[in-house]
Structures are given as C-alpha cells and as structure tokens.
PDB file of C-alpha atoms in Angstrom:
ATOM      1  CA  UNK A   1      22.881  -0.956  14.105  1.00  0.00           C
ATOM      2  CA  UNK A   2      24.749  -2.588  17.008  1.00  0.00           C
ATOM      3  CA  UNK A   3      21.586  -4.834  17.922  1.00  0.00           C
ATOM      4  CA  UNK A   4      20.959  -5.482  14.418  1.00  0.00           C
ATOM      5  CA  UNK A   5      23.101  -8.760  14.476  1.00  0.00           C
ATOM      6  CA  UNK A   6      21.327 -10.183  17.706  1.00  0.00           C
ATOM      7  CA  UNK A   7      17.464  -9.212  17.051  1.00  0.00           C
ATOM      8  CA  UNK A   8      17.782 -10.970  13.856  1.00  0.00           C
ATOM      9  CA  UNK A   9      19.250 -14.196  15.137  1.00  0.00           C
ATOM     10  CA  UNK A  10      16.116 -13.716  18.453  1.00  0.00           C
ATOM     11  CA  UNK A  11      13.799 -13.527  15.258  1.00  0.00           C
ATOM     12  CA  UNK A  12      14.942 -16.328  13.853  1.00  0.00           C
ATOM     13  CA  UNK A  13      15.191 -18.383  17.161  1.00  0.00           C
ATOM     14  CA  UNK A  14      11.552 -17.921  17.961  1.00  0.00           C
ATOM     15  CA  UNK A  15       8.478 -17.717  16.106  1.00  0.00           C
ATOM     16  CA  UNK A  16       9.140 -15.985  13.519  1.00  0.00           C
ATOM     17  CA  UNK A  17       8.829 -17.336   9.513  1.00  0.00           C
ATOM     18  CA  UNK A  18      10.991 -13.966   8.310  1.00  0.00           C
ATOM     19  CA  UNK A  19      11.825 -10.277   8.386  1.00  0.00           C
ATOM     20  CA  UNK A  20      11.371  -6.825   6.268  1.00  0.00           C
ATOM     21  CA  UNK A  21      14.675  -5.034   6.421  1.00  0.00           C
ATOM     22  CA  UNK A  22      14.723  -1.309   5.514  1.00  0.00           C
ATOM     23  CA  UNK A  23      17.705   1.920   5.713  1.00  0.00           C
ATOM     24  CA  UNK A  24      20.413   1.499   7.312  1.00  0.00           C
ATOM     25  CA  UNK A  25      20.295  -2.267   7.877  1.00  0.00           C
ATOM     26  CA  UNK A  26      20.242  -4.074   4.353  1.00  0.00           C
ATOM     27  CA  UNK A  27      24.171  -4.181   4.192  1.00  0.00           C
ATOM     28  CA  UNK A  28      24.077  -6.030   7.269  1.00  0.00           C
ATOM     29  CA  UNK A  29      21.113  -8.122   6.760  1.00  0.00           C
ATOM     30  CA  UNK A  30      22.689  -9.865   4.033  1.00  0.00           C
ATOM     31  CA  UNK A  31      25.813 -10.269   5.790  1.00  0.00           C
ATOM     32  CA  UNK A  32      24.327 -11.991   8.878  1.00  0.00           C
ATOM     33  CA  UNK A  33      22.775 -14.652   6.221  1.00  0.00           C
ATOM     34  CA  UNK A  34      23.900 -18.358   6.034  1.00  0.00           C
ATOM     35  CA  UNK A  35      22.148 -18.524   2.307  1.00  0.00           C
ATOM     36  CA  UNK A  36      21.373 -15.193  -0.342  1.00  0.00           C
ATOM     37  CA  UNK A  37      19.660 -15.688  -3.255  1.00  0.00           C
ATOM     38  CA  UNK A  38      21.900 -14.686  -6.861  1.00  0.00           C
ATOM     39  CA  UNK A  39      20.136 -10.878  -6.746  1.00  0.00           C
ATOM     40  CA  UNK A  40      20.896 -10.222  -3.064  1.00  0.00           C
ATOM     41  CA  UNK A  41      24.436 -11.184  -3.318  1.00  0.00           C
ATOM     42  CA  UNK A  42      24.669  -9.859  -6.450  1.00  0.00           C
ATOM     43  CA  UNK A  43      22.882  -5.890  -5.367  1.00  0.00           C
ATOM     44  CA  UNK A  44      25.132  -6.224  -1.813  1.00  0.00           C
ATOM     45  CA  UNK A  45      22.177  -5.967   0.016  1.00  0.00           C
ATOM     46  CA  UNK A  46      19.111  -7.913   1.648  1.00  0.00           C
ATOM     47  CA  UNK A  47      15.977  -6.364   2.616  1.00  0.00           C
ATOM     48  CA  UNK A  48      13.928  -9.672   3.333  1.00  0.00           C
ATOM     49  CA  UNK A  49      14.794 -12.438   5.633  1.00  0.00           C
ATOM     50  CA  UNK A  50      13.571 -15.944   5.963  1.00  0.00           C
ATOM     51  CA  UNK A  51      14.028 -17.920   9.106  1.00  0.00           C
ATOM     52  CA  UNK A  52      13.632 -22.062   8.397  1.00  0.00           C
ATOM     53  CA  UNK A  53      15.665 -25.044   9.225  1.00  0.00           C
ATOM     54  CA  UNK A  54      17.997 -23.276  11.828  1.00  0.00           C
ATOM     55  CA  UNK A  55      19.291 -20.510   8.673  1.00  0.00           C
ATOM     56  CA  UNK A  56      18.663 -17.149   7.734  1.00  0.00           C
ATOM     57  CA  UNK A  57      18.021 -16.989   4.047  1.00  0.00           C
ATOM     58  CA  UNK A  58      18.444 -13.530   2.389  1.00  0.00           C
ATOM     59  CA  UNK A  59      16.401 -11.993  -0.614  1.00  0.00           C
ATOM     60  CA  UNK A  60      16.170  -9.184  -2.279  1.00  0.00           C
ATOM     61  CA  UNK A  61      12.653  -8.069  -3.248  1.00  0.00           C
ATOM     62  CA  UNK A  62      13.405  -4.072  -4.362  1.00  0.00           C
ATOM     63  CA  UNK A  63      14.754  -4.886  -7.532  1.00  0.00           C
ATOM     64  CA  UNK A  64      11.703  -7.391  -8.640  1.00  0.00           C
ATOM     65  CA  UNK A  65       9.500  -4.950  -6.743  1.00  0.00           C
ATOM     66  CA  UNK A  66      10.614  -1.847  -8.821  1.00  0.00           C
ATOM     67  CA  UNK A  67      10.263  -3.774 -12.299  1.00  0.00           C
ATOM     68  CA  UNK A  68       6.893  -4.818 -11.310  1.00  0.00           C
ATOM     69  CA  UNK A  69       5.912  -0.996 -10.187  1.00  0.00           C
ATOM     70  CA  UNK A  70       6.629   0.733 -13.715  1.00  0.00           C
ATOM     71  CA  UNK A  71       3.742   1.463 -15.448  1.00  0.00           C
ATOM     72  CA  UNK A  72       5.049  -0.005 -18.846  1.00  0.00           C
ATOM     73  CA  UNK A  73       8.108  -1.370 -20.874  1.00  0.00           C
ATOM     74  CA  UNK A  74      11.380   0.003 -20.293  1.00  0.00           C
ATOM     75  CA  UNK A  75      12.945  -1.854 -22.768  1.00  0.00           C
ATOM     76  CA  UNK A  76      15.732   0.520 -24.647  1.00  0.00           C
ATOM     77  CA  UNK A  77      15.178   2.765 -22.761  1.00  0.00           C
ATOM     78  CA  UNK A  78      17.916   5.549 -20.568  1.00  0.00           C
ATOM     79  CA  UNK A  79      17.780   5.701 -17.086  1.00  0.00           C
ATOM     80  CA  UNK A  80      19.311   7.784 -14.174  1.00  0.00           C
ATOM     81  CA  UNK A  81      19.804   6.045 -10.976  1.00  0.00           C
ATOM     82  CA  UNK A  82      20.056   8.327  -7.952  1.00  0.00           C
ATOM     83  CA  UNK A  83      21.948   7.067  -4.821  1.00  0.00           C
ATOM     84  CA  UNK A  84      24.332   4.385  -4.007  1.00  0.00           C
ATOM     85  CA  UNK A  85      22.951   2.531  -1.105  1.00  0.00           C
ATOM     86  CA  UNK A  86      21.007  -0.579  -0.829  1.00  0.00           C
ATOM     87  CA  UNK A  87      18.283   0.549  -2.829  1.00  0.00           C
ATOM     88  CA  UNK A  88      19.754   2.593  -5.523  1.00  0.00           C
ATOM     89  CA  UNK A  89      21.928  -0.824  -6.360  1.00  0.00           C
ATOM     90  CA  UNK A  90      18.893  -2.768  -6.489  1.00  0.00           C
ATOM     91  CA  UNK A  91      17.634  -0.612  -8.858  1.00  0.00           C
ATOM     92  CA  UNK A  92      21.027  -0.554 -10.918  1.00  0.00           C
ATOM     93  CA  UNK A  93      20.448  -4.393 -11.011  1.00  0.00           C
ATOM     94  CA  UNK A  94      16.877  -4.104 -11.802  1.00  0.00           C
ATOM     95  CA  UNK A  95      18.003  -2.009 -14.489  1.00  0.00           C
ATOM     96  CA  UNK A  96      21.256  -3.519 -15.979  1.00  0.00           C
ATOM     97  CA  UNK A  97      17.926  -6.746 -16.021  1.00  0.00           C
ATOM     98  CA  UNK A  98      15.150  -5.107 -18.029  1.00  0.00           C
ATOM     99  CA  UNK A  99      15.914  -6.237 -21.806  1.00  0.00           C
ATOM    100  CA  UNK A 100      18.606  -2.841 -22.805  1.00  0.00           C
ATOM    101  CA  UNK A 101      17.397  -0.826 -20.331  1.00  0.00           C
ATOM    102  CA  UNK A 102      20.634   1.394 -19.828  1.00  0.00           C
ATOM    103  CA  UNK A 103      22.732   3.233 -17.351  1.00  0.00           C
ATOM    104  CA  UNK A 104      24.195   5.310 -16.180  1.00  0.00           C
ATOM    105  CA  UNK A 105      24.050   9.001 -17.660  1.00  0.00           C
ATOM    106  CA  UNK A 106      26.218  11.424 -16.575  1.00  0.00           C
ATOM    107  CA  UNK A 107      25.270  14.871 -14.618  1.00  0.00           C
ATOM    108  CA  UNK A 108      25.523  16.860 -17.757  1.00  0.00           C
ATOM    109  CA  UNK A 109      23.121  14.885 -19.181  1.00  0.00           C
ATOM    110  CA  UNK A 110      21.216  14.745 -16.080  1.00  0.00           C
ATOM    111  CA  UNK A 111      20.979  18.593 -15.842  1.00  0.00           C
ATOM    112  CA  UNK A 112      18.876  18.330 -19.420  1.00  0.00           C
ATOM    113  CA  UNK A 113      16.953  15.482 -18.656  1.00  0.00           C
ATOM    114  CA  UNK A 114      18.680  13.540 -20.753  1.00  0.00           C
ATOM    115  CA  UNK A 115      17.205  10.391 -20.216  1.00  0.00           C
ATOM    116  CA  UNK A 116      13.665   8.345 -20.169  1.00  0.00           C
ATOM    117  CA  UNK A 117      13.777   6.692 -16.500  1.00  0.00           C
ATOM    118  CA  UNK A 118      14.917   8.854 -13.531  1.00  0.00           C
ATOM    119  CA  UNK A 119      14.983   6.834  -9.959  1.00  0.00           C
ATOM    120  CA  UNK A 120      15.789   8.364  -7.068  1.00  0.00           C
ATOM    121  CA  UNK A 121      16.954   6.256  -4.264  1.00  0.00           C
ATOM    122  CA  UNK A 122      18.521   8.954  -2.294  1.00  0.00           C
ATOM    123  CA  UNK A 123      16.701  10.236   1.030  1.00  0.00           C
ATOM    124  CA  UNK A 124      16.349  13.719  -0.580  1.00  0.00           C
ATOM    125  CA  UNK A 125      12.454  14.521  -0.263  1.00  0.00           C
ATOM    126  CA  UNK A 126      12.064  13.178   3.080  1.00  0.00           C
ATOM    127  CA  UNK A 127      12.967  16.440   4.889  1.00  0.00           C
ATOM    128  CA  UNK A 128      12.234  20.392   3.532  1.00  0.00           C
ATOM    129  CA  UNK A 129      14.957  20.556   1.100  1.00  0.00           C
ATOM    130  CA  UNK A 130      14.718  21.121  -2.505  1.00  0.00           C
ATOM    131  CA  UNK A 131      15.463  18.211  -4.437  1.00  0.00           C
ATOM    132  CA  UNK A 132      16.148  20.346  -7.594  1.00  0.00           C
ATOM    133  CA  UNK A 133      18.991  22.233  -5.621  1.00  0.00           C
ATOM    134  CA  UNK A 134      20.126  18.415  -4.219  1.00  0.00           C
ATOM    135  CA  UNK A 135      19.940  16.636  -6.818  1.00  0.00           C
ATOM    136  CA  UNK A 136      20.787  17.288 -10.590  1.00  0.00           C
ATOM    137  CA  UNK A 137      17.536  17.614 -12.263  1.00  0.00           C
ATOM    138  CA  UNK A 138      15.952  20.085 -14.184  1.00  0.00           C
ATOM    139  CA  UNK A 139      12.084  20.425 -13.568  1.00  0.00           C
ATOM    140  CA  UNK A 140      11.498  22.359 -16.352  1.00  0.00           C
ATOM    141  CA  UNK A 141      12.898  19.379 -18.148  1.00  0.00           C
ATOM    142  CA  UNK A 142      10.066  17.126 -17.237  1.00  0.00           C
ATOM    143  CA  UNK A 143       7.476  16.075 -19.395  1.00  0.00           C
ATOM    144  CA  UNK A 144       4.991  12.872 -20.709  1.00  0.00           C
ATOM    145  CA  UNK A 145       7.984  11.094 -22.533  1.00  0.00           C
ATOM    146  CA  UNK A 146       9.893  11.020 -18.659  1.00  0.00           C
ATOM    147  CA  UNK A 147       8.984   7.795 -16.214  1.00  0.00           C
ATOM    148  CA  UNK A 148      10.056   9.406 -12.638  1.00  0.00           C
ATOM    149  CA  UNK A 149      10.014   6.563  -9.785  1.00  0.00           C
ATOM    150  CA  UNK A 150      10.263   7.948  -6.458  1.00  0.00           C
ATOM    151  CA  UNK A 151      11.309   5.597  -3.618  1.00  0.00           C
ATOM    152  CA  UNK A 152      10.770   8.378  -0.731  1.00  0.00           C
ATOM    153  CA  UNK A 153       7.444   7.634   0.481  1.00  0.00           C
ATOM    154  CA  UNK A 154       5.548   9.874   3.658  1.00  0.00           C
ATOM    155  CA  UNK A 155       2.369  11.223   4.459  1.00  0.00           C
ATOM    156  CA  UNK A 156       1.952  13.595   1.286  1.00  0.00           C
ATOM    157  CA  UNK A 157       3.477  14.106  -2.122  1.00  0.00           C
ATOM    158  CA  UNK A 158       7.059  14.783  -2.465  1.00  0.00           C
ATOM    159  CA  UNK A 159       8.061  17.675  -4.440  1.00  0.00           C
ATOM    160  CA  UNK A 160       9.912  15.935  -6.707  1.00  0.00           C
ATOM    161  CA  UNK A 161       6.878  13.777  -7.179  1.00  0.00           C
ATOM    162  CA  UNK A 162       4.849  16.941  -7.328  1.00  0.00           C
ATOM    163  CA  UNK A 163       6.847  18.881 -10.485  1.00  0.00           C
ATOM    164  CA  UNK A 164       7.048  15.751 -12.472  1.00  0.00           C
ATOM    165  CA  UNK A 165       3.379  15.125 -12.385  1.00  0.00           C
ATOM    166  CA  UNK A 166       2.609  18.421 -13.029  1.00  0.00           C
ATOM    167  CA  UNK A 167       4.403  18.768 -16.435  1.00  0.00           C
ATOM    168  CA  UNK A 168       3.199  15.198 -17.266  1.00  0.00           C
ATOM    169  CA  UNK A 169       5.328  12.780 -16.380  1.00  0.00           C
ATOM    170  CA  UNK A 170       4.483   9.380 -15.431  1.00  0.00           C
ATOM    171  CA  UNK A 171       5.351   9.088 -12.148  1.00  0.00           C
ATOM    172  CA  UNK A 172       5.472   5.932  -9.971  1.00  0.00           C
ATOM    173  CA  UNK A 173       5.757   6.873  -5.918  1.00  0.00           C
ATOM    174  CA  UNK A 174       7.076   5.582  -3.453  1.00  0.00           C
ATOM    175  CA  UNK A 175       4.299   4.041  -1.536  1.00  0.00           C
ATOM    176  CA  UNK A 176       3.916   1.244  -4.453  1.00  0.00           C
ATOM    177  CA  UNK A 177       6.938   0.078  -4.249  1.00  0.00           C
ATOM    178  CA  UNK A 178       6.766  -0.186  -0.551  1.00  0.00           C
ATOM    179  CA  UNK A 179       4.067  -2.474  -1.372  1.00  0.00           C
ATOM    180  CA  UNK A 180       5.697  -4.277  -4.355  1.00  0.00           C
ATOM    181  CA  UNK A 181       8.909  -5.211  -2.508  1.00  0.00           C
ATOM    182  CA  UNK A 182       6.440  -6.720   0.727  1.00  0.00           C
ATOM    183  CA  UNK A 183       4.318  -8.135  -1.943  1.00  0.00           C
ATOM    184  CA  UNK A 184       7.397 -10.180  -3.275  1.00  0.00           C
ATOM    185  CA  UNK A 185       8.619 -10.822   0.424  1.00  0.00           C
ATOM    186  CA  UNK A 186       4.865 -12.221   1.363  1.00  0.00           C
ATOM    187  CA  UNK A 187       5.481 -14.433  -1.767  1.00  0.00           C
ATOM    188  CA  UNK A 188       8.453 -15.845  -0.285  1.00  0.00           C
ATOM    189  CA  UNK A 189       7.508 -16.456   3.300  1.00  0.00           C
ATOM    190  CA  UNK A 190       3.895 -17.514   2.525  1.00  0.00           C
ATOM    191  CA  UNK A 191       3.940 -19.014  -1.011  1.00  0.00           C
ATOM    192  CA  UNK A 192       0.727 -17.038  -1.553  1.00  0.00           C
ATOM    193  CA  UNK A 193      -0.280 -14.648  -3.904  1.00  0.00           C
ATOM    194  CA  UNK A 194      -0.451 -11.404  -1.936  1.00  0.00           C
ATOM    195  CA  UNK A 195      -3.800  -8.871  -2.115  1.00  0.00           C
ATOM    196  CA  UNK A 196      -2.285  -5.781  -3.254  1.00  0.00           C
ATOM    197  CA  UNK A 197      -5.394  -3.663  -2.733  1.00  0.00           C
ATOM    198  CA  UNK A 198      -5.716  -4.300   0.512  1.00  0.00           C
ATOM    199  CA  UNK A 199      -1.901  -3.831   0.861  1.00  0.00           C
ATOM    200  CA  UNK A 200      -2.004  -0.568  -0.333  1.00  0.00           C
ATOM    201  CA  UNK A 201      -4.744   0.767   1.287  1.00  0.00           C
ATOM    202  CA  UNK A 202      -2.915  -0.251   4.778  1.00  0.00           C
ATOM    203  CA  UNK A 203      -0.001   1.746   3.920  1.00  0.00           C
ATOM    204  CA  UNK A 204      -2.099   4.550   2.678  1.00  0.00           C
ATOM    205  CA  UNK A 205      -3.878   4.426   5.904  1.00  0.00           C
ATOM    206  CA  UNK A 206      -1.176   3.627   8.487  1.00  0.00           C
TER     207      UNK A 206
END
C-alpha cells in the first residue's frame, strides 16, 4: 500500500494505456484519480484505471461485471450481500441497479436462507475455514430457487461453491467474474469487444 500512490502515477507516466486494481488497493485507486466515472465514485472504489491526456481516469467494472455474470433476471428479487469492502459495495450498487432487486436482509433471515441472491464478497473461502461457521448461512437451506455468486476464485471449488451446487443452486463462481470485470475494463481501454472464451480459458489455465 505505501507504493501504491507512486507505481500508479510510473504507470501512467510511461507506456501504459491503464491498470486492473484488485484487494487492498481499490480505496486508493480511486482516490489517486483526477476523473471517476458516476459508479466508481458512487461504490467508493476503483478497480480499473485509464492513463490518457496526462490523467488517471477511474472506473468501476465489478458492479457491470457482476450483472453481466448472473445467469438470469434478478428483477424482484432478495439478495444478501456479504462484505463491506470494495467489492461487496459494488455489488450493493449493482444491486440497489437491477430493476427492484433488494437489499439487505438481516442475519436472522440469513440463517434460513431467506432470500433469492446470496453474494459473498468477503475473503472467507480463500483459506481452510468453514464458511458456514464464518458466515451466516445455512447449507441445508440451499436449493434450485437460490442464485449463489461467489467472488473467491483459486485453483479448485470453494466449499461454499461446492454445497450450493450440490443441493441445486445456481451458482455463478468466481472465476467469471474475474473475467467479466477485465472484460468491461478491456472495453474501456481498447474500445473493443473482448473474446471471453479465450479470456476464460487463460484464467482457467494460469
């Protein structure tokens, strides 16, 4: 974090048309910006930088990237957001967008699935722990009318991934929406529409 502020402005100063931010830095990415688009200011948080004209523009791709990873309409539908960084705002905003898409719910509610869309932004999933002892969900609770979105993305399955599919849920990981959000950020920087095949299969290999 304390080289954050000059790398980016070294980025900008040399070849470079823009920049992918990810944890811890998207606070501080949109900070260091001269321009932010409505979303990014909006969220609190950048996770794509453009460098043109002498100015760092900030964007924020997770929320578009999210909407565009769901495997159907949301509309009217509940959702539980999990976390309260960068990304867990972006999906609040992503939400709070999606014609009466609604939330919060609270923990009660939470503990008996009481709701359609469940994202968790949080970094529980990365490590060993259980996410049904970290986080209040019930996995019994899970079944085909849930939509589970998992932004924790690694080598194999998470668990939480794992017990939703399992008992039917539709369940969006967190690999696509790594490639959604730098879809929408190759949109920006290249005007181009990006090959999302080959885009996943790089991040499925790499």
């Amino acid at each position: 974090p304390v080289d954050f502020d000059a790398r980016v402005r070294e980025l900008a100063e040399g070849d470079f048309v823009g920049a992918n931010v990810t944890i811890p830095h998207k606070e501080a990415a949109l900070a260091i910006a001269d321009e932010s688009s409505d979303a990014a200011s909006e969220i609190g948080a950048a996770n794509t930088l453009s460098f043109a004209d002498g100015l760092i523009r900030a964007e924020n791709t997770d929320a578009p990237g999210l909407l565009a990873a769901l495997p159907g309409p949301v509309r009217g539908k509940d959702a539980l957001v999990l976390g309260a960084g960068g990304s867990g705002r972006a999906a609040v905003w992503a939400a709070t967008r999606a014609e009466g898409l609604l939330a919060p719910v609270s923990t009660e509610q939470a503990r008996a699935n009481g709701y359609e869309v469940i994202v968790n932004c949080t970094v529980v999933g990365m490590g060993e722990e259980d996410p049904f002892e970290e986080l209040p969900l019930d996995p019994e609770r899970f079944d085909a009318a849930i939509v589970l979105v998992d932004l924790v993305y690694g080598g194999s399955e998470t668990r939480l991934v794992e017990e939703a599919r399992r008992r039917g849920a539709a369940v969006v990981e967190g690999l696509e929406i790594l490639v959604r959000q730098g879809a929408e950020s190759l949109r920006i920087w290249t005007g181009l529409e990006p090959p999302l095949d080959v885009m996943r299969k790089a991040a499925r290999d790499g």
